[in-house]
Coordinates of C-alpha atoms and ligand atoms in Angstrom, one line a residue:
X24 CA -9.3 -13.9 -35.6
X25 CA -12.0 -16.1 -33.9
X26 CA -14.7 -14.2 -31.8
X27 CA -15.1 -14.1 -28.2
X28 CA -18.7 -14.8 -27.3
X29 CA -20.5 -13.5 -24.0
X30 CA -23.6 -14.6 -22.1
X31 CA -25.1 -11.9 -20.0
X32 CA -27.2 -13.2 -16.9
X33 CA -29.1 -10.3 -15.5
X34 CA -30.6 -7.6 -17.4
X35 CA -31.7 -4.8 -14.8
X36 CA -29.8 -1.5 -14.8
X37 CA -26.3 -2.8 -15.3
X38 CA -27.3 -5.5 -17.8
X39 CA -29.1 -3.3 -20.1
X40 CA -26.4 -0.9 -19.9
X41 CA -23.9 -3.5 -20.8
X42 CA -26.0 -4.7 -23.4
X43 CA -26.3 -1.4 -24.9
X44 CA -23.0 -0.5 -25.2
X45 CA -21.9 -4.1 -26.5
X46 CA -24.5 -3.5 -29.4
X47 CA -23.7 0.5 -30.1
X48 CA -20.3 0.4 -29.6
X49 CA -19.3 -3.2 -31.5
X50 CA -17.4 -1.7 -34.2
X51 CA -14.8 0.5 -31.7
X52 CA -14.8 -2.8 -29.3
X53 CA -13.8 -4.8 -32.3
X54 CA -11.2 -2.2 -33.6
X55 CA -9.5 -2.2 -30.4
X56 CA -9.5 -6.0 -29.7
X57 CA -8.7 -7.0 -33.3
X58 CA -11.6 -9.7 -33.2
X59 CA -15.4 -9.4 -32.1
X60 CA -16.9 -9.5 -28.7
X61 CA -20.4 -11.1 -29.5
X62 CA -23.4 -11.7 -27.2
X63 CA -24.8 -15.1 -27.5
X64 CA -27.1 -15.7 -24.5
X65 CA -29.2 -13.4 -22.5
X66 CA -31.2 -14.2 -19.3
X67 CA -33.5 -12.6 -17.0
X68 CA -36.6 -14.0 -15.4
X69 CA -39.1 -11.6 -17.0
X70 CA -37.2 -11.9 -20.5
X71 CA -40.0 -13.1 -22.0
X72 CA -41.5 -9.7 -21.6
X73 CA -38.6 -7.9 -23.0
X74 CA -38.7 -6.8 -26.5
X75 CA -35.8 -8.4 -28.8
X76 CA -33.4 -6.1 -30.2
X77 CA -30.8 -8.9 -31.1
X78 CA -30.4 -11.2 -34.0
X79 CA -32.3 -14.5 -33.9
X80 CA -29.1 -16.6 -33.1
X81 CA -29.0 -15.1 -29.6
X82 CA -30.3 -17.4 -27.0
X83 CA -33.2 -15.8 -24.8
X84 CA -33.9 -17.4 -21.7
X85 CA -34.9 -17.1 -18.2
X86 CA -32.8 -20.5 -17.0
X87 CA -29.3 -19.1 -16.2
X88 CA -28.1 -22.4 -16.2
X89 CA -28.8 -22.7 -20.0
X90 CA -26.5 -19.7 -20.3
X91 CA -23.5 -21.2 -18.2
X92 CA -24.0 -24.4 -20.3
X93 CA -24.1 -23.0 -23.5
X94 CA -21.2 -24.5 -25.6
X95 CA -20.4 -21.4 -27.5
X96 CA -20.5 -18.7 -24.5
X97 CA -16.8 -18.0 -23.5
X98 CA -17.7 -15.4 -20.7
X99 CA -20.5 -15.4 -18.2
X100 CA -21.6 -11.7 -17.1
X101 CA -23.3 -12.2 -13.7
X102 CA -25.2 -9.0 -13.2
X103 CA -27.7 -10.2 -11.0
X104 CA -26.7 -9.1 -7.7
X105 CA -26.9 -10.7 -4.4
X106 CA -25.3 -13.5 -2.9
X107 CA -27.4 -16.5 -3.6
X108 CA -28.2 -17.2 -7.1
X109 CA -25.0 -14.9 -8.1
X110 CA -23.1 -17.3 -6.3
X111 CA -24.7 -20.4 -8.1
X112 CA -24.0 -18.8 -11.5
X113 CA -20.4 -18.0 -10.7
X114 CA -19.8 -21.4 -9.3
X115 CA -21.7 -23.3 -12.0
X116 CA -19.7 -21.1 -14.8
X117 CA -16.5 -21.9 -13.4
X118 CA -17.2 -25.4 -13.1
X119 CA -17.8 -25.2 -16.9
X120 CA -14.6 -23.5 -17.2
X121 CA -16.2 -20.3 -18.4
X122 CA -14.8 -17.2 -17.5
X123 CA -16.6 -14.6 -15.3
X124 CA -17.2 -10.7 -15.2
X125 CA -19.2 -9.7 -12.2
X126 CA -20.6 -6.4 -10.9
X127 CA -21.5 -7.7 -7.5
X128 CA -19.6 -5.8 -4.5
X129 CA -21.9 -7.8 -2.0
X130 CA -20.9 -11.3 -3.0
X131 CA -17.1 -10.3 -3.7
X132 CA -16.6 -8.6 -0.3
X133 CA -17.9 -11.6 1.5
X134 CA -16.2 -14.6 -0.4
X135 CA -14.1 -12.8 -3.1
X136 CA -10.9 -14.4 -2.0
X137 CA -12.7 -17.8 -2.3
X138 CA -14.2 -17.4 -5.6
X139 CA -11.1 -16.0 -7.2
X140 CA -8.6 -19.1 -6.0
X141 CA -11.3 -21.7 -7.4
X142 CA -11.2 -19.3 -10.8
X143 CA -7.4 -19.8 -10.8
X144 CA -7.5 -23.3 -9.9
X145 CA -9.8 -23.9 -12.8
X146 CA -7.8 -21.8 -15.2
X147 CA -10.7 -19.3 -15.9
X148 CA -10.3 -15.7 -16.0
X149 CA -12.5 -13.5 -13.5
X150 CA -13.0 -9.5 -13.5
X151 CA -14.9 -7.4 -11.2
X152 CA -14.2 -3.7 -11.9
X153 CA -17.9 -2.8 -11.8
X154 CA -18.2 -4.0 -8.3
X155 CA -17.0 -0.8 -6.7
X156 CA -17.3 2.9 -7.9
X157 CA -19.2 1.9 -11.0
X158 CA -17.5 4.4 -13.5
X159 CA -14.2 4.8 -11.9
X160 CA -11.6 2.1 -12.9
X161 CA -10.2 2.1 -9.7
X162 CA -9.6 -2.2 -9.5
X163 CA -7.1 -1.5 -12.7
X164 CA -5.5 1.6 -10.9
X165 CA -4.8 -0.7 -7.6
X166 CA -4.0 -4.1 -9.8
X167 CA -2.2 -2.2 -12.3
X168 CA -1.6 1.5 -12.4
X169 CA 0.0 1.9 -8.9
X170 CA 1.0 -1.6 -8.1
X171 CA 4.7 -0.9 -7.7
X172 CA 3.6 1.6 -5.0
X173 CA 3.0 0.2 -1.3
X174 CA -0.4 1.9 -0.3
X175 CA -0.3 3.4 3.2
X176 CA -4.0 4.9 3.4
X177 CA -7.2 5.0 0.8
X178 CA -10.0 7.3 1.6
X179 CA -13.3 7.2 -0.5
X180 CA -16.6 8.6 -1.1
X181 CA -17.9 5.1 -2.3
X182 CA -21.7 5.4 -1.8
X183 CA -23.5 7.9 -4.3
X184 CA -26.7 8.1 -2.6
X185 CA -25.2 9.0 0.8
X186 CA -23.2 11.6 -0.8
X187 CA -26.4 13.2 -2.6
X188 CA -28.2 13.2 0.4
X189 CA -25.4 14.9 2.4
X190 CA -24.7 17.6 -0.3
X191 CA -28.4 18.1 -0.5
X192 CA -28.8 18.6 3.2
X193 CA -25.7 21.0 3.1
X194 CA -27.0 23.0 0.2
X195 CA -30.5 23.6 1.0
X196 CA -30.6 23.1 5.1
X197 CA -33.2 20.2 4.8
X198 CA -33.6 17.4 7.0
X199 CA -32.3 13.9 6.2
X200 CA -35.9 12.6 6.3
X201 CA -37.0 15.0 3.7
X202 CA -34.2 14.8 1.3
X203 CA -34.2 11.2 1.8
X204 CA -37.8 11.0 0.5
X205 CA -36.9 13.4 -2.5
X206 CA -33.9 11.0 -3.2
X207 CA -36.5 8.2 -3.6
X208 CA -38.8 9.9 -5.6
X209 CA -36.2 11.0 -7.9
X210 CA -34.9 7.3 -8.2
X211 CA -31.8 8.0 -6.4
X212 CA -32.4 6.0 -3.4
X213 CA -34.0 2.6 -3.0
X214 CA -37.4 2.4 -1.2
X215 CA -35.5 0.5 1.5
X216 CA -32.4 3.0 1.7
X217 CA -30.7 0.9 4.6
X218 CA -27.8 -0.4 2.4
X219 CA -27.0 3.0 1.5
X220 CA -27.7 5.6 4.3
X221 CA -26.6 2.9 6.9
X222 CA -23.1 2.4 5.3
X223 CA -23.4 -1.5 4.4
X224 CA -23.1 -0.7 0.6
X225 CA -20.0 1.5 1.2
X226 CA -18.7 -1.2 3.8
X227 CA -18.7 -4.0 0.9
X228 CA -16.8 -1.6 -1.3
X229 CA -14.3 -0.9 1.2
X230 CA -13.7 -4.4 2.0
X231 CA -12.6 -5.0 -1.7
X232 CA -10.7 -1.9 -2.3
X233 CA -8.6 -2.3 0.9
X234 CA -8.2 -6.1 0.2
X235 CA -6.7 -5.1 -3.1
X236 CA -4.6 -2.1 -1.9
X237 CA -3.3 -3.8 1.2
X238 CA -3.1 -7.3 -0.2
X239 CA -4.6 -8.6 3.4
X240 CA -7.8 -10.7 4.0
X241 CA -10.7 -8.3 5.0
X242 CA -14.3 -9.1 5.4
X243 CA -17.0 -6.7 5.9
X244 CA -16.8 -7.6 9.8
X245 CA -13.6 -6.0 10.0
X246 CA -14.9 -2.4 9.4
X247 CA -16.7 -0.4 11.8
X248 CA -19.5 1.0 10.2
X249 CA -22.1 4.1 10.8
X250 CA -24.4 5.5 8.5
X251 CA -25.7 9.2 7.8
X252 CA -29.2 9.0 9.7
X253 CA -27.8 11.3 12.6
X254 CA -26.5 14.0 10.4
X255 CA -28.6 17.4 11.2
X256 CA -28.5 20.5 9.1
X257 CA -26.9 22.2 12.1
X258 CA -24.0 19.9 12.0
X259 CA -23.0 21.4 8.5
X260 CA -23.3 24.6 9.9
X261 CA -20.9 24.1 12.7
X262 CA -18.5 21.8 10.4
X263 CA -18.5 25.4 8.2
X264 CA -17.9 27.2 11.3
X265 CA -14.8 24.9 11.8
X266 CA -13.8 25.3 8.0
X267 CA -15.0 21.6 7.4
X268 CA -17.6 19.8 5.7
X269 CA -19.2 16.4 6.3
X270 CA -18.8 13.3 4.0
X271 CA -19.6 9.5 4.4
X272 CA -15.9 8.5 4.3
X273 CA -14.6 5.1 3.8
X274 CA -11.4 4.9 5.4
X275 CA -8.5 2.5 5.5
X276 CA -5.2 3.7 6.8
X277 CA -1.8 1.9 7.9
X278 CA -0.9 2.5 11.6
X279 CA 2.1 1.0 13.5
X280 CA -0.1 -1.5 15.1
X281 CA -2.2 -2.6 12.0
X282 CA -5.0 -1.4 9.8
X283 CA -7.7 0.6 11.0
X284 CA -11.1 0.3 8.6
X285 CA -14.4 2.5 9.0
X286 CA -17.1 3.7 7.0
X287 CA -18.8 6.7 8.9
X288 CA -19.6 10.3 8.8
X289 CA -16.6 12.5 9.5
X290 CA -15.7 16.1 9.0
X291 CA -13.2 17.0 6.4
X292 CA -11.5 20.2 5.5
X293 CA -13.3 22.1 3.2
X294 CA -10.2 22.6 1.4
X295 CA -9.6 18.9 0.6
X296 CA -10.2 17.6 -2.8
X297 CA -12.6 14.9 -1.2
X298 CA -14.9 18.0 -0.2
X299 CA -15.7 18.9 -3.6
X300 CA -17.3 15.6 -4.4
X301 CA -20.8 16.5 -4.9
X302 CA -24.2 14.6 -5.6
X303 CA -24.1 10.9 -6.6
X304 CA -20.3 11.1 -7.5
X305 CA -17.7 9.0 -5.9
X306 CA -14.4 9.3 -5.3
X307 CA -11.0 7.4 -4.4
X308 CA -7.9 9.1 -2.9
X309 CA -4.9 6.5 -2.4
X310 CA -1.6 7.6 -0.6
X311 CA 1.5 5.7 -1.6
X312 CA 4.5 5.6 0.4
X313 CA 6.5 6.2 -3.1
X314 CA 4.2 7.9 -5.4
X315 CA 2.2 9.9 -2.6
X316 CA -1.4 10.9 -3.3
X317 CA -3.2 9.9 -6.2
X318 CA -7.2 10.7 -7.0
X319 CA -9.9 9.0 -8.8
X320 CA -13.3 10.8 -9.4
X321 CA -16.5 9.7 -11.4
X322 CA -19.9 8.4 -11.5
X323 CA -20.3 5.5 -8.8
X324 CA -23.3 4.1 -10.4
X325 CA -25.8 3.9 -13.3
X326 CA -26.5 1.7 -16.3
X327 CA -23.8 3.5 -18.6
X328 CA -21.1 4.3 -16.3
X329 CA -21.2 0.6 -14.7
X330 CA -21.8 -0.7 -18.2
X331 CA -18.5 0.9 -19.4
X332 CA -16.7 -1.0 -16.6
X333 CA -18.3 -4.3 -17.3
X334 CA -17.7 -4.1 -21.0
X335 CA -14.2 -3.1 -20.4
X336 CA -13.9 -6.2 -18.1
X337 CA -15.4 -8.4 -20.8
X338 CA -12.6 -7.0 -23.3
X339 CA -9.8 -7.6 -20.9
X340 CA -11.1 -11.0 -20.2
X341 CA -11.8 -11.6 -24.0
X342 CA -7.7 -10.6 -24.7
X343 CA -6.7 -12.9 -21.9
X344 CA -8.8 -15.9 -23.5
X345 CA -7.2 -14.9 -26.9
X346 CA -3.9 -14.9 -25.6
X347 CA -4.2 -18.2 -23.3
X348 CA -3.2 -16.1 -20.2
X349 CA -5.4 -16.2 -17.2
X350 CA -4.6 -14.4 -13.9
X351 CA -2.6 -16.4 -11.8
X352 CA -2.3 -14.5 -9.0
X353 CA -5.5 -13.6 -6.9
X354 CA -5.9 -9.8 -6.2
X355 CA -7.2 -11.0 -2.7
X356 CA -4.0 -13.2 -1.8
X357 CA -0.5 -11.3 -2.1
X358 CA 2.0 -12.8 0.0
X359 CA 0.9 -11.6 3.4
X360 CA 2.7 -8.7 4.3
X361 CA 1.7 -9.1 7.8
X362 CA 1.7 -4.9 8.8
X363 CA -1.8 -4.6 7.3
X364 CA -3.6 -6.8 9.9
X365 CA -7.2 -5.0 10.4
X366 CA -7.3 -3.7 13.9
X367 CA -10.4 -2.4 16.2
X368 CA -11.4 1.3 15.1
X369 CA -11.4 2.1 19.0
X370 CA -7.3 2.0 18.8
X371 CA -8.0 5.1 16.1
X372 CA -6.4 8.6 17.3
X373 CA -8.3 11.7 16.1
X374 CA -9.7 15.0 17.0
X375 CA -13.4 14.7 17.5
X376 CA -16.8 16.6 16.7
X377 CA -19.2 16.2 19.7
X378 CA -22.5 17.6 19.1
X379 CA -25.3 17.8 21.9
X380 CA -28.8 18.7 22.3
X381 CA -30.0 19.8 25.5
X382 CA -32.7 21.3 27.9
X383 CA -30.7 24.4 28.8
X384 CA -29.5 25.4 32.6
X385 CA -26.8 26.4 34.1
X386 CA -23.4 24.3 34.5
X387 CA -24.0 21.9 31.6
X388 CA -20.8 22.8 29.6
X389 CA -18.8 22.5 33.2
X390 CA -20.1 19.3 33.6
X391 CA -19.7 17.6 30.2
X392 CA -16.1 19.4 30.6
X393 CA -15.1 17.4 33.6
X394 CA -16.0 14.1 32.1
X395 CA -13.8 15.1 29.2
X396 CA -11.1 16.1 31.5
X397 CA -11.4 12.8 33.8
X398 CA -10.5 10.4 30.6
X399 CA -7.5 12.8 29.8
X400 CA -9.4 14.3 26.8
X401 CA -8.1 18.2 25.9
X402 CA -11.2 20.2 24.9
X403 CA -10.2 22.1 21.9
X404 CA -13.5 24.7 21.6
X405 CA -16.9 25.0 22.4
X406 CA -19.3 26.4 19.6
X407 CA -22.8 27.5 20.0
X408 CA -24.6 29.1 17.2
X409 CA -27.5 31.7 18.2
X410 CA -30.9 29.4 18.8
X411 CA -34.0 30.5 20.7
X412 CA -35.2 27.2 21.9
X413 CA -33.9 26.5 25.4
X414 CA -35.5 23.1 25.6
X415 CA -33.4 21.8 22.5
X416 CA -30.4 23.7 22.6
X417 CA -27.9 22.5 20.1
X418 CA -24.0 23.4 20.6
X419 CA -20.7 21.6 19.7
X420 CA -17.5 20.7 21.6
X421 CA -14.3 19.9 19.5
X422 CA -11.7 17.7 21.4
X423 CA -7.9 17.5 20.5
X424 CA -6.5 14.2 19.1
X425 CA -7.5 11.3 21.5
X426 CA -8.5 7.7 21.0
X427 CA -11.7 6.5 19.9
X428 CA -11.9 4.3 23.0
X429 CA -11.6 7.4 25.4
X430 CA -14.4 9.4 23.2
X431 CA -16.8 6.0 23.5
X432 CA -16.2 5.6 27.2
X433 CA -16.8 9.5 27.5
X434 CA -20.0 9.7 25.6
X435 CA -21.5 6.5 27.5
X436 CA -20.8 8.4 30.8
X437 CA -22.0 11.8 29.5
X438 CA -25.3 10.0 28.2
X439 CA -26.5 9.3 31.6
X440 CA -27.1 13.2 32.1
X441 CA -31.0 13.9 32.1
X442 CA -30.3 17.5 30.5
X443 CA -29.6 15.6 27.2
X444 CA -32.5 15.6 24.4
X445 CA -30.6 12.7 22.7
X446 CA -27.5 11.0 23.1
X447 CA -24.2 13.2 22.3
X448 CA -23.1 12.6 18.6
X449 CA -19.8 12.2 17.6
X450 CA -17.5 12.4 14.6
X451 CA -13.8 12.1 13.9
X452 CA -12.2 15.2 12.2
X453 CA -10.1 13.8 9.4
X454 CA -7.1 16.2 9.5
X455 CA -4.8 14.1 7.3
X456 CA -6.9 14.6 4.3
Ligands
NAP11 N1 -27.1 -0.2 -10.3 C1 -26.1 0.2 -10.1 O1 -25.8 1.3 -10.6 C2 -24.9 -0.7 -10.1 C3 -23.6 0.0 -9.9 C4 -22.4 -0.9 -9.7 C5 -22.6 -2.5 -9.3 N2 -24.1 -2.8 -9.5 C6 -24.1 -4.2 -9.1 O2 -24.5 -4.7 -10.4 C7 -25.4 -6.1 -9.9 C8 -26.8 -5.8 -10.6 O3 -27.4 -4.6 -10.3 P1 -28.7 -4.0 -10.9 O4 -28.9 -2.8 -10.3 O5 -28.4 -4.1 -12.5 O6 -29.7 -5.1 -10.5 P2 -31.5 -5.1 -11.2 O7 -31.7 -3.8 -11.8 O8 -32.0 -5.5 -9.9 O9 -31.3 -6.1 -12.2 C9 -31.1 -7.6 -11.8 C10 -31.4 -8.3 -13.0 O10 -31.1 -9.9 -12.4 C11 -32.2 -10.9 -12.8 N3 -32.5 -11.8 -12.2 C12 -32.7 -11.7 -10.6 N4 -32.7 -13.1 -10.3 C13 -32.7 -13.9 -11.2 C14 -32.3 -15.1 -11.8 N5 -32.8 -16.2 -10.6 N6 -32.2 -15.5 -12.7 C15 -32.1 -14.8 -13.9 N7 -32.2 -13.4 -13.7 C16 -32.4 -13.0 -12.6 C17 -33.5 -9.7 -13.0 O11 -34.4 -10.2 -13.7 P3 -35.9 -9.6 -13.7 O12 -36.0 -8.1 -13.8 O13 -36.6 -10.3 -14.7 O14 -36.6 -9.6 -12.4 C18 -32.6 -8.3 -13.3 O15 -32.8 -8.2 -14.6 C19 -25.4 -6.0 -8.6 O16 -24.7 -6.8 -8.1 C20 -25.2 -4.5 -8.2 O17 -24.4 -4.5 -6.9 C21 -25.1 -2.0 -9.5

């Protein structure tokens, strides 16, 4: 059977991982497909500096337009990232009626629905498995594996860097700043770590997964986002006392009013399967009305795991090209079911963990409890681990389930007290996991 040809734009982490797998695993891939999947063109800005390992018949260029326009390229793999050039590459590929595989979470979270509609109108295939949770085939799960179910909630640990930092703080009691420096030295965190530790990378991934799971139009701005910079080693000590641990949880759950979406650090029971997700690993937990809970775990990033996702997408698209059957329904645009409309996180009801650092003096607990009582928030427990430092004394109050809105109003009022060393810090306690 006639081969299908691929052009790769972007030869960084993911591009080189993809190329290595396509080359080393070519025989197995051809056996599985029944035809050859061949690399016909390669592009990166610095391609001239790269030692060629492929045959002379492969086009090597620093101009992505040559890949997109190459008459023999059937599928363009966009592995550049970002939202500007990547968008141009994908748009041009669609205009040239080339199918597209992308790993680009940022772009697909921002305008995936629009890109998908254009791809369908052009009759080409589009695939984006690698855009979320690198090595975990979660798109396929939502699009195919459990598509017969009706998803009611999805929880994930979707940023490996944050999870690595949190689990290192938990294991070694080191500060956020020290662990971040180590993570940067080891290559787990970027020199500008904001996208990871402030939750933006996880937010893009949740926007894509929630759109796929709930068939609703979800944009990153629908998702309440808070990073992990305020987590202290003592938060883990208190969390453990409460039988919990702390993870950056990406959550999307259905309520009777609509869909609540958030990326934020949360206390989760130590007994839950998500609590066992350590280091740079990712996990996704999906709850369905019929099939109930399913759980997916694996590497969230890295050249080889993400390369597997890209190559598997290339194989799927190659099969579809051969069979002449492009996707005709966008994963972003099922018939609207209505009940999944995103609603503000302030409508969420949960138990909360409130951590305070104060200059010690009599009457502090009474005045904080007074604020909670005035907002009809029921105090559950007060915890104070031994500490010598009376000028920066930590303690924790947990409260029974209440609305996020009430907690925010209470925290704003509490913040005015002059005995606080820093504003109070709140995290939801996820009881349903
Ligand atoms: N890294 C991961 O583990 C991972 C996991 C899942 C998804 N992703 C996604 O995969 C995509 C790629 O990530 P990455 O980590 O591989 O990025 P990267 O290491 O920064 O590589 C980007 C590549 O794109 C090339 N490039 C940039 N601008 C270009 C242009 N105008 N024309 C041609 N080539 C251009 C770069 O060329 P030069 O090297 O010559 O500058 C480089 O080869 C991103 O969307 C990312 O979010 C990454």
